[in-house]
């Protein structure tokens, strides 16, 4: 019996119930979680429960700030700089966004053997029983975020005509380790700074770009950026700055370290053409079968998975069981929301015993098709290739 289909139970409100999903966390010396991976392959429905959502940040988690003590400084090329309180922010009309949040480093282990080794080492460290790909997709979740459009806040302060970019700054401060980031070493250590990203104004003014204080029907949790974080749907997780402290309107592109020195596409460290990473690629994954349960009995099995894109709805998911020679359209489950992922399924009758591999690929409404080989880039960001699941029919 595959591990994940056993009925794992726990007591919920005093009743035997299906075991709740829980993210796998890394803890610091104080026993506090500072990073977590989501068990996305076990997820049912569309929204990842908060306690099962992934957590990533680059520096130490900053101290907790109570909403009533929190202030958001909005300055730079604005008519009237202000220091906004939590209550003032919440006076503005709210907006809720349901979306996929994926780290640019998610699935980087599929780029090449070198990154696979790093990942397996990391997973063994986290879970000594780590066997297969149970944590494929671990830096990936979907959530419902409630807040106010950033555009409404910017309207309040009034943008000057030369406004071009919006620098969102978090409360966390640190100095990135170049080597740990896979960058060439340098004699000069990076001077400490607060995590920040400079959003092009067009995306900053999109009505679904929000300042969020709620997540999955509850107040935002500290690890996810409380009291208020930025939410940038369709763009990789690193744009959604947590623990917001300051918004600075700039008349030129920002020079944030995690923009100019990391989170860009290029072919090598000295490639002069660095491309800023904006919308997420189109991508699909299999949630069943997977390497954990790769030996299945002959007969009917429902192949399942998730598909998402940073450029709109998913219009098609296809599955291949012959190494990509022929493709079969899967059923796309409703709803198919713009920023969220789509669940897909395909019943399949396995008649002959033997080994085979399952491939899936997605197409989005912009017409982009998931490639067989990922768009390679030396920082191994935004893996979008097809990772085959190898299985055996007994
Ligand atoms: N202030 C701050 N915000 C941040 C980060 C950070 O290091 N500091 N990391 C980013 C990255 S790389 C990701 S993938 C997402 C993760 O959000 P989550 O922890 O809520 O899942 O937060 C982003 N926001
Ligand atoms: Mo990330």
Coordinates of C-alpha atoms and ligand atoms in Angstrom, one line a residue:
X1 CA 0.0 0.0 0.0
X2 CA 1.5 3.4 -0.9
X3 CA 2.4 5.4 2.2
X4 CA 0.2 8.4 1.5
X5 CA -3.0 6.5 0.9
X6 CA -3.0 4.7 4.3
X7 CA -5.6 6.3 6.6
X8 CA -3.4 8.4 8.8
X9 CA -5.6 9.7 11.6
X10 CA -5.5 12.2 14.4
X11 CA -8.0 13.5 16.9
X12 CA -9.7 16.7 15.6
X13 CA -12.1 18.3 18.1
X14 CA -12.1 15.0 20.0
X15 CA -13.1 12.9 16.9
X16 CA -10.9 10.5 14.9
X17 CA -10.3 12.4 11.7
X18 CA -8.0 12.3 8.7
X19 CA -4.6 13.6 9.6
X20 CA -4.2 17.3 8.9
X21 CA -1.6 18.5 6.4
X22 CA 1.4 20.1 8.0
X23 CA 4.5 21.8 6.4
X24 CA 7.9 20.3 7.2
X25 CA 9.8 22.9 9.1
X26 CA 13.4 23.7 9.8
X27 CA 13.9 25.1 13.3
X28 CA 16.4 27.5 14.8
X29 CA 18.2 27.0 18.2
X30 CA 15.2 28.4 20.0
X31 CA 13.0 25.8 18.3
X32 CA 11.2 28.3 16.1
X33 CA 10.5 27.5 12.5
X34 CA 12.2 29.7 10.0
X35 CA 11.7 27.7 6.8
X36 CA 9.1 25.1 5.7
X37 CA 8.2 23.0 2.8
X38 CA 4.6 22.3 1.8
X39 CA 3.3 18.8 1.2
X40 CA 1.7 20.0 -2.1
X41 CA 1.4 16.4 -3.5
X42 CA -0.9 15.5 -0.6
X43 CA -3.1 18.6 -1.0
X44 CA -6.8 18.3 -1.8
X45 CA -8.8 21.2 -3.2
X46 CA -7.3 24.5 -4.2
X47 CA -6.1 26.4 -1.1
X48 CA -3.1 25.2 0.9
X49 CA -4.0 25.2 4.6
X50 CA -1.9 27.8 6.4
X51 CA -0.1 25.3 8.6
X52 CA 0.8 23.4 5.4
X53 CA 2.1 26.4 3.4
X54 CA 5.7 26.9 2.6
X55 CA 7.9 29.5 4.3
X56 CA 11.0 31.2 2.8
X57 CA 13.0 34.2 3.7
X58 CA 16.7 35.1 3.4
X59 CA 17.5 36.7 6.7
X60 CA 16.6 36.0 10.3
X61 CA 12.9 36.3 10.9
X62 CA 12.4 39.8 12.4
X63 CA 10.8 40.5 15.8
X64 CA 7.0 40.5 16.0
X65 CA 5.4 43.9 15.7
X66 CA 1.8 44.4 17.0
X67 CA -0.6 45.8 14.4
X68 CA -1.3 48.8 16.6
X69 CA 2.5 49.6 16.8
X70 CA 3.0 49.0 13.1
X71 CA 3.5 52.0 10.7
X72 CA 4.0 52.0 6.9
X73 CA 6.2 54.8 5.6
X74 CA 5.2 55.9 2.1
X75 CA 7.7 58.4 0.6
X76 CA 9.9 59.2 -2.4
X77 CA 8.3 60.7 -5.5
X78 CA 4.9 61.3 -3.9
X79 CA 3.0 64.5 -3.3
X80 CA 2.4 63.8 0.4
X81 CA 4.7 61.3 2.2
X82 CA 2.7 59.6 5.0
X83 CA 3.2 57.2 7.8
X84 CA 0.1 54.9 7.6
X85 CA -1.3 53.0 10.6
X86 CA -3.0 49.6 10.4
X87 CA -6.4 51.1 11.1
X88 CA -5.9 53.7 8.3
X89 CA -4.9 51.0 5.9
X90 CA -8.0 49.0 6.7
X91 CA -10.3 52.0 6.1
X92 CA -9.7 51.6 2.4
X93 CA -12.0 49.2 0.4
X94 CA -10.6 45.7 0.6
X95 CA -9.9 43.1 -2.0
X96 CA -9.3 39.3 -1.9
X97 CA -7.0 37.4 -4.2
X98 CA -6.7 33.6 -4.6
X99 CA -3.3 32.7 -6.0
X100 CA -0.4 30.4 -6.3
X101 CA 2.8 31.5 -4.5
X102 CA 5.8 29.7 -5.9
X103 CA 9.4 30.3 -4.9
X104 CA 11.8 30.9 -7.8
X105 CA 14.0 28.1 -6.4
X106 CA 11.2 25.6 -6.3
X107 CA 12.0 22.3 -8.1
X108 CA 15.5 23.6 -8.9
X109 CA 16.7 20.0 -8.2
X110 CA 15.3 19.1 -11.6
X111 CA 17.7 21.3 -13.5
X112 CA 20.7 19.1 -13.3
X113 CA 22.4 16.4 -11.3
X114 CA 24.4 19.0 -9.3
X115 CA 21.3 20.7 -8.0
X116 CA 19.6 17.4 -7.5
X117 CA 22.4 16.3 -5.1
X118 CA 22.1 19.5 -3.1
X119 CA 18.3 19.0 -2.8
X120 CA 18.6 15.3 -1.7
X121 CA 21.2 16.3 0.9
X122 CA 18.9 19.0 2.2
X123 CA 15.9 16.7 2.3
X124 CA 17.8 14.0 4.2
X125 CA 18.8 16.6 6.7
X126 CA 15.2 17.6 7.1
X127 CA 13.7 14.1 7.0
X128 CA 16.1 11.1 7.4
X129 CA 13.5 8.9 5.9
X130 CA 13.4 10.9 2.7
X131 CA 13.1 8.4 -0.2
X132 CA 11.5 9.8 -3.3
X133 CA 9.9 13.0 -4.6
X134 CA 7.3 13.3 -1.8
X135 CA 8.5 16.9 -1.4
X136 CA 8.5 17.8 -5.1
X137 CA 7.0 21.2 -5.3
X138 CA 7.7 21.9 -1.6
X139 CA 8.3 25.7 -2.1
X140 CA 4.9 26.1 -3.5
X141 CA 1.5 26.8 -2.0
X142 CA -1.8 28.5 -2.9
X143 CA -3.6 30.9 -0.6
X144 CA -6.4 33.4 -0.3
X145 CA -5.0 36.8 0.7
X146 CA -7.2 39.7 1.8
X147 CA -6.0 43.3 1.9
X148 CA -6.3 46.6 0.0
X149 CA -5.0 47.3 -3.5
X150 CA -1.6 49.0 -3.4
X151 CA -3.0 51.4 -6.1
X152 CA -5.6 52.8 -3.5
X153 CA -2.7 53.5 -1.1
X154 CA -0.7 55.2 -3.8
X155 CA -3.7 57.2 -4.8
X156 CA -3.9 58.5 -1.2
X157 CA -0.3 59.8 -1.3
X158 CA -0.5 61.0 -4.9
X159 CA 2.2 59.9 -7.3
X160 CA 4.4 62.5 -8.9
X161 CA 4.4 62.4 -12.8
X162 CA 8.0 61.0 -12.8
X163 CA 7.1 57.9 -10.7
X164 CA 8.4 54.8 -12.3
X165 CA 9.1 52.0 -9.7
X166 CA 7.9 51.1 -6.3
X167 CA 10.5 49.9 -3.8
X168 CA 8.8 47.7 -1.1
X169 CA 11.0 47.2 2.0
X170 CA 10.6 44.6 4.7
X171 CA 11.6 44.8 8.3
X172 CA 14.1 41.9 8.2
X173 CA 17.8 42.9 7.9
X174 CA 20.8 40.9 6.9
X175 CA 23.7 40.3 4.6
X176 CA 23.4 37.6 1.9
X177 CA 26.0 34.9 1.6
X178 CA 27.1 34.9 -2.1
X179 CA 28.4 31.4 -2.1
X180 CA 25.3 29.9 -0.4
X181 CA 23.3 31.6 -3.2
X182 CA 25.5 29.8 -5.8
X183 CA 27.2 33.1 -6.9
X184 CA 30.9 33.5 -7.5
X185 CA 32.7 34.5 -4.3
X186 CA 33.8 38.1 -3.8
X187 CA 36.3 39.7 -1.4
X188 CA 33.8 42.3 -0.3
X189 CA 31.0 41.0 1.9
X190 CA 27.6 42.4 1.0
X191 CA 26.7 45.3 3.4
X192 CA 23.6 44.5 5.5
X193 CA 20.3 45.7 4.2
X194 CA 16.5 45.2 4.6
X195 CA 14.9 42.8 2.2
X196 CA 13.4 44.8 -0.7
X197 CA 12.1 44.6 -4.2
X198 CA 11.5 47.4 -6.8
X199 CA 8.2 46.7 -8.6
X200 CA 7.6 48.3 -12.0
X201 CA 4.7 50.8 -11.5
X202 CA 2.4 49.1 -14.0
X203 CA 2.4 45.9 -11.8
X204 CA 2.3 48.0 -8.6
X205 CA -0.9 49.6 -9.9
X206 CA -2.6 46.4 -11.0
X207 CA -5.8 46.1 -8.8
X208 CA -4.8 42.5 -7.7
X209 CA -1.5 43.7 -6.3
X210 CA -2.5 44.1 -2.7
X211 CA -1.2 44.9 0.8
X212 CA -2.5 41.9 2.7
X213 CA -3.2 41.4 6.4
X214 CA -5.2 38.2 6.1
X215 CA -4.5 34.8 4.8
X216 CA -6.9 31.9 4.4
X217 CA -9.6 33.5 6.4
X218 CA -7.4 34.5 9.4
X219 CA -5.1 37.3 10.3
X220 CA -1.7 36.9 8.6
X221 CA 0.7 34.8 10.6
X222 CA 4.1 36.2 11.6
X223 CA 6.1 33.8 9.4
X224 CA 4.1 34.9 6.4
X225 CA 4.9 38.6 6.9
X226 CA 2.5 40.0 9.6
X227 CA 1.0 42.5 10.2
X228 CA 1.1 43.4 6.4
X229 CA 2.8 42.0 3.4
X230 CA 2.8 42.8 -0.3
X231 CA 1.1 40.3 -2.6
X232 CA 2.1 40.2 -6.3
X233 CA 0.0 37.6 -8.0
X234 CA 1.4 35.8 -11.0
X235 CA 5.0 36.7 -10.2
X236 CA 7.4 34.5 -8.2
X237 CA 7.2 34.5 -4.4
X238 CA 10.2 36.8 -3.9
X239 CA 8.2 39.8 -5.1
X240 CA 5.7 39.4 -2.3
X241 CA 7.7 41.3 0.3
X242 CA 6.8 40.2 3.9
X243 CA 6.8 42.4 7.1
X244 CA 6.3 45.6 5.1
X245 CA 7.8 48.7 6.6
X246 CA 8.3 51.2 3.8
X247 CA 7.1 51.9 0.3
X248 CA 9.4 54.2 -1.7
X249 CA 8.3 55.6 -5.0
X250 CA 11.3 55.9 -7.4
X251 CA 11.8 57.7 -10.7
X252 CA 14.2 55.0 -11.9
X253 CA 14.6 51.2 -11.5
X254 CA 15.5 50.1 -8.0
X255 CA 18.9 48.6 -7.4
X256 CA 17.8 46.1 -4.8
X257 CA 20.3 43.2 -4.2
X258 CA 17.7 40.5 -4.7
X259 CA 16.9 42.1 -8.1
X260 CA 20.2 43.0 -9.6
X261 CA 22.4 40.3 -8.0
X262 CA 19.9 37.5 -7.6
X263 CA 16.5 36.5 -9.1
X264 CA 17.4 37.3 -12.7
X265 CA 17.8 35.1 -15.7
X266 CA 21.1 34.8 -17.4
X267 CA 23.4 32.2 -18.9
X268 CA 26.4 32.8 -16.7
X269 CA 27.6 35.0 -13.8
X270 CA 29.3 37.4 -16.3
X271 CA 26.5 37.4 -18.9
X272 CA 25.9 41.1 -19.4
X273 CA 22.2 40.5 -20.3
X274 CA 20.4 40.0 -17.0
X275 CA 16.7 39.6 -17.4
X276 CA 14.5 40.6 -14.5
X277 CA 12.2 37.7 -13.6
X278 CA 8.6 38.8 -13.7
X279 CA 5.6 36.6 -14.4
X280 CA 5.9 32.9 -13.6
X281 CA 6.2 30.4 -16.5
X282 CA 3.4 27.8 -17.4
X283 CA 3.9 24.6 -15.5
X284 CA 2.2 21.4 -14.4
X285 CA 3.1 18.6 -12.0
X286 CA 1.8 15.2 -11.3
X287 CA 0.4 14.6 -7.8
X288 CA -0.5 10.9 -8.6
X289 CA 1.4 8.8 -9.3
X290 CA 4.7 9.8 -7.9
X291 CA 7.9 8.0 -7.0
X292 CA 6.6 7.0 -3.6
X293 CA 3.9 4.9 -5.1
X294 CA 5.4 4.0 -8.4
X295 CA 4.4 0.3 -8.3
X296 CA 0.7 0.0 -9.2
X297 CA -1.5 -3.0 -9.9
X298 CA -2.8 -3.5 -13.5
X299 CA -6.2 -1.8 -14.1
X300 CA -7.6 1.7 -13.9
X301 CA -5.8 4.5 -12.1
X302 CA -6.6 8.2 -12.2
X303 CA -3.6 10.3 -13.1
X304 CA -3.8 13.6 -11.3
X305 CA -2.0 16.9 -10.9
X306 CA -1.9 20.7 -10.7
X307 CA -1.2 23.3 -13.4
X308 CA -0.6 27.0 -13.1
X309 CA 0.8 30.0 -15.0
X310 CA 1.8 33.6 -14.3
X311 CA 0.1 34.7 -17.5
X312 CA -3.5 33.7 -17.0
X313 CA -5.8 30.6 -17.0
X314 CA -4.7 27.1 -17.8
X315 CA -6.4 26.1 -21.1
X316 CA -5.0 22.6 -21.5
X317 CA -3.1 19.8 -19.8
X318 CA -1.9 16.8 -21.7
X319 CA -0.4 13.5 -20.5
X320 CA 2.0 11.2 -22.2
X321 CA 2.8 7.6 -21.3
X322 CA 5.1 6.9 -24.3
X323 CA 8.0 9.4 -23.6
X324 CA 6.2 12.3 -25.4
X325 CA 5.3 10.5 -28.7
X326 CA 1.5 10.9 -28.1
X327 CA -0.4 13.2 -25.8
X328 CA -3.8 12.8 -24.2
X329 CA -5.9 15.7 -23.0
X330 CA -6.7 15.6 -19.3
X331 CA -9.9 16.9 -17.7
X332 CA -9.5 20.4 -16.2
X333 CA -11.5 20.8 -13.0
X334 CA -13.4 24.0 -12.4
X335 CA -12.9 26.7 -11.3
X336 CA -10.0 27.8 -13.5
X337 CA -9.0 31.1 -11.9
X338 CA -6.4 33.4 -13.4
X339 CA -4.0 33.5 -10.5
X340 CA -4.8 30.1 -9.0
X341 CA -3.8 26.6 -10.1
X342 CA -6.1 24.2 -11.9
X343 CA -6.6 20.6 -10.8
X344 CA -6.5 18.1 -13.6
X345 CA -7.2 14.4 -13.9
X346 CA -7.1 11.6 -16.5
X347 CA -8.4 8.0 -15.8
X348 CA -6.1 5.5 -17.5
X349 CA -6.4 1.7 -18.0
X350 CA -3.1 0.0 -17.6
X351 CA -3.3 -3.3 -19.4
X352 CA 0.2 -4.6 -19.6
X353 CA 2.7 -5.0 -16.8
X354 CA 6.1 -3.3 -17.1
X355 CA 7.9 0.0 -16.5
X356 CA 6.7 3.3 -17.9
X357 CA 7.0 7.0 -17.2
X358 CA 4.3 9.6 -17.0
X359 CA 4.8 13.1 -18.4
X360 CA 2.4 16.1 -18.2
X361 CA 2.5 19.5 -19.8
X362 CA 0.3 22.5 -19.5
X363 CA -0.8 25.3 -21.9
X364 CA -2.0 28.7 -20.7
X365 CA -4.4 31.3 -22.2
X366 CA -1.4 33.3 -23.5
X367 CA -0.6 30.2 -25.7
X368 CA 2.5 29.3 -23.8
X369 CA 3.3 25.6 -23.7
X370 CA 5.3 24.0 -20.9
X371 CA 8.6 22.9 -22.5
X372 CA 10.1 19.4 -22.2
X373 CA 13.4 20.9 -21.1
X374 CA 13.3 23.8 -18.7
X375 CA 14.5 27.2 -19.8
X376 CA 18.0 26.9 -18.4
X377 CA 19.6 29.7 -16.5
X378 CA 22.6 29.5 -14.3
X379 CA 20.9 30.5 -11.1
X380 CA 18.4 27.7 -11.7
X381 CA 15.4 29.8 -11.2
X382 CA 11.8 29.0 -12.1
X383 CA 12.1 25.4 -13.3
X384 CA 9.4 24.9 -15.8
X385 CA 10.4 21.7 -17.6
X386 CA 8.7 18.3 -17.5
X387 CA 9.8 16.0 -14.6
X388 CA 8.8 12.5 -15.6
X389 CA 7.4 10.2 -12.9
X390 CA 8.8 6.6 -13.4
X391 CA 6.4 3.8 -12.4
X392 CA 5.9 0.1 -12.7
X393 CA 2.7 -1.8 -13.4
X394 CA 2.9 -5.1 -11.5
Ligands
LIG1 N1 10.7 40.6 3.9 C1 10.9 39.5 3.1 N2 10.0 39.2 2.3 C2 10.1 38.1 1.5 C3 11.3 37.3 1.6 C4 12.3 37.7 2.5 O1 13.4 37.2 2.6 N3 12.1 38.9 3.3 N4 11.4 36.2 0.8 C5 10.6 36.1 -0.4 C6 10.6 34.8 -1.0 S1 12.1 34.3 -1.7 C7 9.5 34.0 -1.1 S2 9.5 32.6 -2.0 C8 8.3 34.4 -0.3 C9 7.7 33.3 0.5 O2 6.6 33.6 1.2 P1 6.0 32.7 2.4 O3 7.1 32.5 3.4 O4 4.8 33.4 3.0 O5 5.6 31.4 1.7 O6 8.4 35.5 0.4 C10 9.2 36.6 -0.1 N5 9.1 37.7 0.7
LIG2 MO1 11.6 32.5 -3.0

